[in-house]
Coordinates of C-alpha atoms in Angstrom, one line a residue:
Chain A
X242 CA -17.5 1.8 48.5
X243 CA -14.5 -0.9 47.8
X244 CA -13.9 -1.8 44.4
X245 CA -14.9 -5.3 43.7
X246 CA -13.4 -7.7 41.4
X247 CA -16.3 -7.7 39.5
X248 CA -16.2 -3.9 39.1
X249 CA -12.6 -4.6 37.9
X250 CA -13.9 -7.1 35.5
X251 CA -16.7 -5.0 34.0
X252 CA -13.9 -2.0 33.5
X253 CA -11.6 -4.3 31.8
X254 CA -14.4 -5.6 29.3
X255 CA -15.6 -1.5 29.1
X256 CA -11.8 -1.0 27.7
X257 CA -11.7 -3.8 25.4
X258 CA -15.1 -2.7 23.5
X259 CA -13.9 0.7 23.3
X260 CA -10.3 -0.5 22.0
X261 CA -12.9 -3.0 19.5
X262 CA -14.8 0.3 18.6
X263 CA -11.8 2.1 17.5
X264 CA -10.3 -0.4 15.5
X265 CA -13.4 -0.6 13.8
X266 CA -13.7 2.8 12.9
X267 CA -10.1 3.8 12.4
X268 CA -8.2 0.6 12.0
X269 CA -4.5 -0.2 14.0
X270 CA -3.5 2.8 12.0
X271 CA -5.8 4.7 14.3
X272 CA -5.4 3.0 17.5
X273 CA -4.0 5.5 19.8
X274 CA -4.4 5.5 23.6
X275 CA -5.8 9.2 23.2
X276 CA -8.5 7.5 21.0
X277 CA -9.4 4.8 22.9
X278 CA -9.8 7.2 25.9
X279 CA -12.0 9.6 23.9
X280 CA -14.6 6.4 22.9
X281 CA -14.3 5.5 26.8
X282 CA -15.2 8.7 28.1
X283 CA -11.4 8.9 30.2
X284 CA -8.5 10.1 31.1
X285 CA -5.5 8.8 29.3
X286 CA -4.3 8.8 33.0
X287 CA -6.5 5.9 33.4
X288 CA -5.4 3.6 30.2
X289 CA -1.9 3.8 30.8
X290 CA -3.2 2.0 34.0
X291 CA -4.2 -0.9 31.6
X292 CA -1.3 0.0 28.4
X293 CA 2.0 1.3 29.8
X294 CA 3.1 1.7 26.3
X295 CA 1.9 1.8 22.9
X296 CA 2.7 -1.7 22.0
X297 CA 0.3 -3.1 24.9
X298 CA -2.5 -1.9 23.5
X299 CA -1.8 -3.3 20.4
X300 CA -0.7 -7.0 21.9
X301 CA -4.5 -6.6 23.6
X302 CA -6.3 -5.1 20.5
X303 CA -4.6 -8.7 18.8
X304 CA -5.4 -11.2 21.2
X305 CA -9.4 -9.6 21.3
X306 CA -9.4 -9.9 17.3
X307 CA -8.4 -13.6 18.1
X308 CA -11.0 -14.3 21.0
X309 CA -13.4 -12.5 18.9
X310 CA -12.6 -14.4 15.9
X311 CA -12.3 -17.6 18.2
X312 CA -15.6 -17.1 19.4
X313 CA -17.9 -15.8 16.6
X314 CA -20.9 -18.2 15.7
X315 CA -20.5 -20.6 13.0
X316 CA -23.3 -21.7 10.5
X317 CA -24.3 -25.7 11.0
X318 CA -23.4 -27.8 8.5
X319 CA -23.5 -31.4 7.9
X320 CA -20.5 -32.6 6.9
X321 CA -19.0 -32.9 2.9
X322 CA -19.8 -30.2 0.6
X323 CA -22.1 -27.9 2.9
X324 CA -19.4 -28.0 5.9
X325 CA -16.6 -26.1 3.4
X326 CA -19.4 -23.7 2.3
X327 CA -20.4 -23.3 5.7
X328 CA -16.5 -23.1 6.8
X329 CA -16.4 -20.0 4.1
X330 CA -19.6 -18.4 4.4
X331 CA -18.4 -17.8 8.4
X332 CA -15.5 -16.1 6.9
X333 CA -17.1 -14.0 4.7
X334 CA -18.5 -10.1 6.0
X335 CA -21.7 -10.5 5.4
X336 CA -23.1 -9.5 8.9
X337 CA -22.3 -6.0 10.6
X338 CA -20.3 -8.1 13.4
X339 CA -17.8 -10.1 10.1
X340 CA -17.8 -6.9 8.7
X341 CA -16.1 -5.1 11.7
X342 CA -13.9 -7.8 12.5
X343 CA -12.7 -8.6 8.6
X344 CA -12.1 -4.9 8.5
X345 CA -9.8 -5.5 11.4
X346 CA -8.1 -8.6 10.5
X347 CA -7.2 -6.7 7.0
X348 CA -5.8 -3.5 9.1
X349 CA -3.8 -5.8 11.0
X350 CA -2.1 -6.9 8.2
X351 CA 0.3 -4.0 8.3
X352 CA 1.1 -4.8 11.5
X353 CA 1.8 -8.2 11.4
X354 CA 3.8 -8.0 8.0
X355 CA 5.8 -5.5 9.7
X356 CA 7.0 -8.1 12.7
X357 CA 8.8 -11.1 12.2
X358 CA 7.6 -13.0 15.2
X359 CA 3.8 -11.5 14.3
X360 CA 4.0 -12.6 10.9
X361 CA 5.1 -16.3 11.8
X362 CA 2.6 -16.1 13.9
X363 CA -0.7 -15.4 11.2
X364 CA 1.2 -17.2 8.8
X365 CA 0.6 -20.6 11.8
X366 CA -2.8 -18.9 12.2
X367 CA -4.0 -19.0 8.6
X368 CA -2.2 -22.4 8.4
X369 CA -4.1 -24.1 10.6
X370 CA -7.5 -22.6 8.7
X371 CA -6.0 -24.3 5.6
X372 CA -5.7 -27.5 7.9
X373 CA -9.5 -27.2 9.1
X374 CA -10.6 -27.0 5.8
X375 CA -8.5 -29.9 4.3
X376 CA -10.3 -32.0 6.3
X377 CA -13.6 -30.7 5.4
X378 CA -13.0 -31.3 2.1
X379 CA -11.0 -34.3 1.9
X380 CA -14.8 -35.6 3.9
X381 CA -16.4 -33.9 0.7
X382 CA -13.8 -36.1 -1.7
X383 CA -15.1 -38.8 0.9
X384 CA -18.8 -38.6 0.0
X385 CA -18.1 -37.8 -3.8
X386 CA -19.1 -34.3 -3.4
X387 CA -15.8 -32.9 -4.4
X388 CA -13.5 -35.2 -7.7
X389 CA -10.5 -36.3 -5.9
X390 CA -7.1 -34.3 -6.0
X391 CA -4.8 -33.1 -3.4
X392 CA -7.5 -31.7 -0.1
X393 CA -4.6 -29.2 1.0
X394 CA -4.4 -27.8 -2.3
X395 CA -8.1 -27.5 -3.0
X396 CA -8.1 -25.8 0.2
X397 CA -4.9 -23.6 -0.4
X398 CA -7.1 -22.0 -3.3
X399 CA -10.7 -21.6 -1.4
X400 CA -8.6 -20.0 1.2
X401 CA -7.5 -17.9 -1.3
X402 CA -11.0 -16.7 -3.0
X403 CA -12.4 -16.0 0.5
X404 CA -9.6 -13.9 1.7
X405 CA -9.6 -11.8 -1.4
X406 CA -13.4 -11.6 -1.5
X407 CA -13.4 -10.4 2.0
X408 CA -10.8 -7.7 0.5
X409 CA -12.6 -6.9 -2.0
X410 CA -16.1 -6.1 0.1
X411 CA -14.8 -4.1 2.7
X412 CA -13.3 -1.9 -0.1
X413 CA -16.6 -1.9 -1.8
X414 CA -19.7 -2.8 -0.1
X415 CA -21.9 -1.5 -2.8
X416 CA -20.4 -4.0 -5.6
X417 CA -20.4 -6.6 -3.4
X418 CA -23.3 -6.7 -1.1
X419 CA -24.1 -10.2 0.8
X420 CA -26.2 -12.2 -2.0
X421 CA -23.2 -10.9 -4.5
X422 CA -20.3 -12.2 -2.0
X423 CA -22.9 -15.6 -1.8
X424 CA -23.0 -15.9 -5.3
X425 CA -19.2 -15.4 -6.1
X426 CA -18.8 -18.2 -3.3
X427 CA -21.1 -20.6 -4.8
X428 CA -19.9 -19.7 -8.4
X429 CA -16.0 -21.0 -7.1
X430 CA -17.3 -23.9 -5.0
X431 CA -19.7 -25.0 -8.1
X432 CA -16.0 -24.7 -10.3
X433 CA -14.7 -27.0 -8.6
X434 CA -17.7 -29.9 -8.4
X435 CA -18.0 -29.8 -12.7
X436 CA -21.0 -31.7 -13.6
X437 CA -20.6 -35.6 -14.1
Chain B
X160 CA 27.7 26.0 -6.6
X161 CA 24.6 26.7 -7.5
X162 CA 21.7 24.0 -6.9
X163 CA 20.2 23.1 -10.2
X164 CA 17.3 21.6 -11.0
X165 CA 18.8 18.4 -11.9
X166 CA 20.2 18.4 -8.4
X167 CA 16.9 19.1 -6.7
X168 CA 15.0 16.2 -8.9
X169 CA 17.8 13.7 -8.2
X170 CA 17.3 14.7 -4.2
X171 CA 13.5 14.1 -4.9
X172 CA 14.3 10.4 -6.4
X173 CA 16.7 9.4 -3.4
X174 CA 13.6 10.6 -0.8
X175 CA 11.2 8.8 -3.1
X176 CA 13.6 5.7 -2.8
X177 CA 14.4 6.0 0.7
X178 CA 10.2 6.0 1.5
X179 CA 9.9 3.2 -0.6
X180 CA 12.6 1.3 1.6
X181 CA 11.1 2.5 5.1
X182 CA 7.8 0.7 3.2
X183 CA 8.9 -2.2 2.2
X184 CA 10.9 -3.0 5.8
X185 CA 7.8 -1.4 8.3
X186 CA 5.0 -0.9 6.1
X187 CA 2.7 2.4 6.5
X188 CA 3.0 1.7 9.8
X189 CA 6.3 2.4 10.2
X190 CA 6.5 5.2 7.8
X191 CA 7.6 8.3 9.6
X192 CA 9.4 11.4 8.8
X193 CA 12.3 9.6 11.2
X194 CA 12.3 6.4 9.6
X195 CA 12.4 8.1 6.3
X196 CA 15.6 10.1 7.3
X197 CA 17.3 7.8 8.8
X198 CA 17.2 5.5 5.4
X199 CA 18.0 9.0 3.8
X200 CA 21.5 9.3 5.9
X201 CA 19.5 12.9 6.4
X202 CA 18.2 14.9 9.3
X203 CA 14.4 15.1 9.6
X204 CA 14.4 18.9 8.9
X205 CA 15.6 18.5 5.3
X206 CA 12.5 16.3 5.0
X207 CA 9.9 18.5 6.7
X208 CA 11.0 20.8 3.6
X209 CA 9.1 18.4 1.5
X210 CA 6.3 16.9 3.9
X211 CA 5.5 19.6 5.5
X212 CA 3.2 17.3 8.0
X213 CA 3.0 13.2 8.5
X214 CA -0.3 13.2 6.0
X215 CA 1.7 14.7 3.2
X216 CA 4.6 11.5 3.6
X217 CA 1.3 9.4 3.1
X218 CA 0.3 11.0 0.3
X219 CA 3.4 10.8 -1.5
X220 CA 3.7 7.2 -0.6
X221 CA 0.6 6.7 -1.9
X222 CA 1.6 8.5 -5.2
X223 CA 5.1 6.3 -5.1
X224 CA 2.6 3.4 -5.0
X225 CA 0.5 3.9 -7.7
X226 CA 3.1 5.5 -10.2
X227 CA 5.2 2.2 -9.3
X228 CA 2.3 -0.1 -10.4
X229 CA 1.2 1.7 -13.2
X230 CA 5.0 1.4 -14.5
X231 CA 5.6 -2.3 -13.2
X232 CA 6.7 -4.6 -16.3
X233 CA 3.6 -6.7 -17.7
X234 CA 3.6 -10.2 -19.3
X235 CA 3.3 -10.2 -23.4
X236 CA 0.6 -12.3 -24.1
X237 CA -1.9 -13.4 -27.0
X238 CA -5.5 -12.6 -26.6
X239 CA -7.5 -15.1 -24.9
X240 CA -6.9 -17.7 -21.9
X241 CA -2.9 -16.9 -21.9
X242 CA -3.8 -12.9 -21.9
X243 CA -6.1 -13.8 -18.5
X244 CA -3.0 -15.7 -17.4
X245 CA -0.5 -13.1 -17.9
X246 CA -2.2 -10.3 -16.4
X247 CA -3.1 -12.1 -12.8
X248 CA 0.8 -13.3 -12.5
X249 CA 1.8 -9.9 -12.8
X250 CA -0.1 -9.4 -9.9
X251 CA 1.5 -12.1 -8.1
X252 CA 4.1 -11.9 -5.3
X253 CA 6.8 -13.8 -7.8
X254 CA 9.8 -11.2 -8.1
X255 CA 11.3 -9.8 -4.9
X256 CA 10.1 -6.3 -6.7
X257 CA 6.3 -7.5 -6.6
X258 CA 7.3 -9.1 -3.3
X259 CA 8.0 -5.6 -2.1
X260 CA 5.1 -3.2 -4.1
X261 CA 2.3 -6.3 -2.9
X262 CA 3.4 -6.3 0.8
X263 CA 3.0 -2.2 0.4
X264 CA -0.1 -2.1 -0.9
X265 CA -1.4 -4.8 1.3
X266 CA 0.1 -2.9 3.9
X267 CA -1.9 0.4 2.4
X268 CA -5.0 -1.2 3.2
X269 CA -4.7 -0.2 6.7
X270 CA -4.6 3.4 5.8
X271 CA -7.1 3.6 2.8
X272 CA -9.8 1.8 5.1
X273 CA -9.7 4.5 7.8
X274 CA -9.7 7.3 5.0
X275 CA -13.5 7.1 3.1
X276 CA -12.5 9.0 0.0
X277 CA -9.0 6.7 -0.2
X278 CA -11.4 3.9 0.3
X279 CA -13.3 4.9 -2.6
X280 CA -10.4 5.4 -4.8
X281 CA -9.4 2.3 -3.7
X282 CA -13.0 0.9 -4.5
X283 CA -12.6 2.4 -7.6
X284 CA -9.1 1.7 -8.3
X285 CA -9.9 -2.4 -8.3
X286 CA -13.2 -2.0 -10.3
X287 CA -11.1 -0.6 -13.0
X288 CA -8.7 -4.0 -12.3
X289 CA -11.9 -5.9 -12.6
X290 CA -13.1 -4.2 -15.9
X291 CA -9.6 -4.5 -17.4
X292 CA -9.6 -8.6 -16.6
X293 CA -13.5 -8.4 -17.8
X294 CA -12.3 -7.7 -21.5
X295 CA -9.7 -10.0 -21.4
X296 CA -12.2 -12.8 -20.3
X297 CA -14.6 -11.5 -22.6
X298 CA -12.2 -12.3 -25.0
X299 CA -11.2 -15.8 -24.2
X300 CA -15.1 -16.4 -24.5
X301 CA -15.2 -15.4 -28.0
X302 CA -12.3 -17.4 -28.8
X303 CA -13.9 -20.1 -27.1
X304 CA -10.8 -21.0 -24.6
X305 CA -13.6 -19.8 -21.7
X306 CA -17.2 -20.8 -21.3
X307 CA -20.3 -18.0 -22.0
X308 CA -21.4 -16.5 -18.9
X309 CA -21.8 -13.4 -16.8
X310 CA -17.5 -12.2 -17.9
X311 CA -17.6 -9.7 -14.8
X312 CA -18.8 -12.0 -12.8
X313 CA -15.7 -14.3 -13.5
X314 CA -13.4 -11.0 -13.6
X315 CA -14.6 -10.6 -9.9
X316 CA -14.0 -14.2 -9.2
X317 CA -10.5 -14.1 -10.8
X318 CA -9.5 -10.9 -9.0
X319 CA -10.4 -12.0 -5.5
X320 CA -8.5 -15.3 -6.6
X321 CA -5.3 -13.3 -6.8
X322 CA -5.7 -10.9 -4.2
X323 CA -5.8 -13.4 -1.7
X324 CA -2.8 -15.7 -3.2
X325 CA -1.2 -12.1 -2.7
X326 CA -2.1 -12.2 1.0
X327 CA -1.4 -16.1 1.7
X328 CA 1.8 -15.4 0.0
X329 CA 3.1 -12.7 1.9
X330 CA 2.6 -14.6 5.2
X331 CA 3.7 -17.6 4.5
X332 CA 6.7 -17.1 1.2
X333 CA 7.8 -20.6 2.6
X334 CA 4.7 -22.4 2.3
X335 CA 3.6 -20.2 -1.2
X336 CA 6.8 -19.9 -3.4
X337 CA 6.2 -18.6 -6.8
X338 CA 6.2 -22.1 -7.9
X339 CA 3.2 -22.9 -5.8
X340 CA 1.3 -19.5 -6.7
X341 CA 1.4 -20.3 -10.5
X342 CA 0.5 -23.4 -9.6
X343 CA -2.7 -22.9 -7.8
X344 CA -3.2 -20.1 -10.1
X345 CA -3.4 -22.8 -12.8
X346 CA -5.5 -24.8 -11.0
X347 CA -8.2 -21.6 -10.5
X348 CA -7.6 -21.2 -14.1
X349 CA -8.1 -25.4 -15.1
X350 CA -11.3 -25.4 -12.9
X351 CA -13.1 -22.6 -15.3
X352 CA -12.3 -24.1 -18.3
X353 CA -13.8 -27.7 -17.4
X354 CA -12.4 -30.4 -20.3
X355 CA -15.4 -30.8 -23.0

């Protein structure tokens, strides 16, 4: 029987969520071609097919973490105060699927600190979450749900509390279960709104 | 001439040194026995004499890690708010030597995730941060220069503060200069201690 391009297809995604599986258990650190062949059941014959060399596998294992990240659903809000909680709770690895992939964005960083271009390239990335979040709360500062003050600076800090909450809970998911992370969140956003 | 034992501990600093280097530049990563010899001006064999296998380099660079935190200058400060103050700049990226120790451990988390008993001494590693900045906020309270409340639970808030300006920092050094860290630290610090 021919192969089809839908058979193509469907192998190509059957790569990708064994590459996703072993970057979840084992991190970039771990990401071998050997290893993603064991979670696939295959040869490593086969994945050179797909990664000629090492460094293709990790390009792909990047650009799923950003499709993944891209696409992952985000809570409803309407806009001022609620929209930056919202904005932060998505961030936060509260769920089985934000804790896999925060657990692979924080592997990453070793290999993106260790590339120039890579680096530039998260440092745009988490620049333009800065950017999404000004706006969110400079429509906050709008409504009187936020005092007034610098947006990109108010954001520069929230960005800052998230990321190392998200540190902190993948290190210890005991201390910081998901009503702890939720309380430390609304503890921070409730800093910044001092009663009138 | 005989080797002495002087000799042999100053060849132990300059492999120490020359890990800490290969660190710094590639991260755990790029730390291989190659990497490590090539800093060294040395020939991988001398360095399979003392890591014997690639987990044993890890280990030591994980020692190198530690021992060079614990060691790192602190701040003097005055108990209370400036205490608090003092202890999350020297966490801060500010010096190019925290500049090089953060991007390392950041760097480490890579590793330590993939490892459970590293992640637990990591886990364990930060909630002995978080108990060491709990007594210092506890502190502050009784002086009054913080509000009452839950001091963990603001040691918890303060440390993922910090370990995200860490991150931010090391991505973008343009965009976060030590200027702009203690700055936004200031602001963290400002929006618990609301005016009376």
């Amino acid at each position: 029987m021919p192969r089809t391009k839908g058979d193509h297809e469907a192998r190509r995604r059957d790569v990708s969520e064994a590459v996703w599986r072993v970057l979840a258990a084992h991190g970039f650190g771990g990401l071998t071609l050997r290893a993603v062949a064991a979670e696939l059941g295959a040869t490593t014959g086969l994945l050179t097919h797909y990664f000629p060399a090492k460094r293709d596998l990790v390009a792909h294992a990047l650009d799923l973490l950003a499709e993944r990240t891209a696409a992952r659903p985000r809570r409803p809000a309407t806009p001022g105060l609620a929209a930056v909680r919202a904005a932060l709770l998505d961030i936060l690895p509260l769920t089985a699927d934000a804790i896999a992939s925060n657990r692979i964005w924080v592997s990453s960083w070793d290999t993106a600190l260790a590339d120039p271009a890579l680096s530039d390239d998260y440092a745009r990335k988490y620049a333009r979450g800065r950017a999404r979040l000004t706006d969110l709360i400079a429509a906050a500062q709008d409504l009187g749900e936020l005092p007034p003050g610098d947006p990109a600076r108010l954001a520069a800090g929230a960005q800052s509390f998230t990321l190392g909450l998200v540190v902190q809970a993948l290190f210890d998911p005991a201390t910081f279960p998901p009503p702890r992370q939720v309380e430390l969140l609304d503890d921070y956003l409730a800093s910044l709104t001092p009663p009138p």
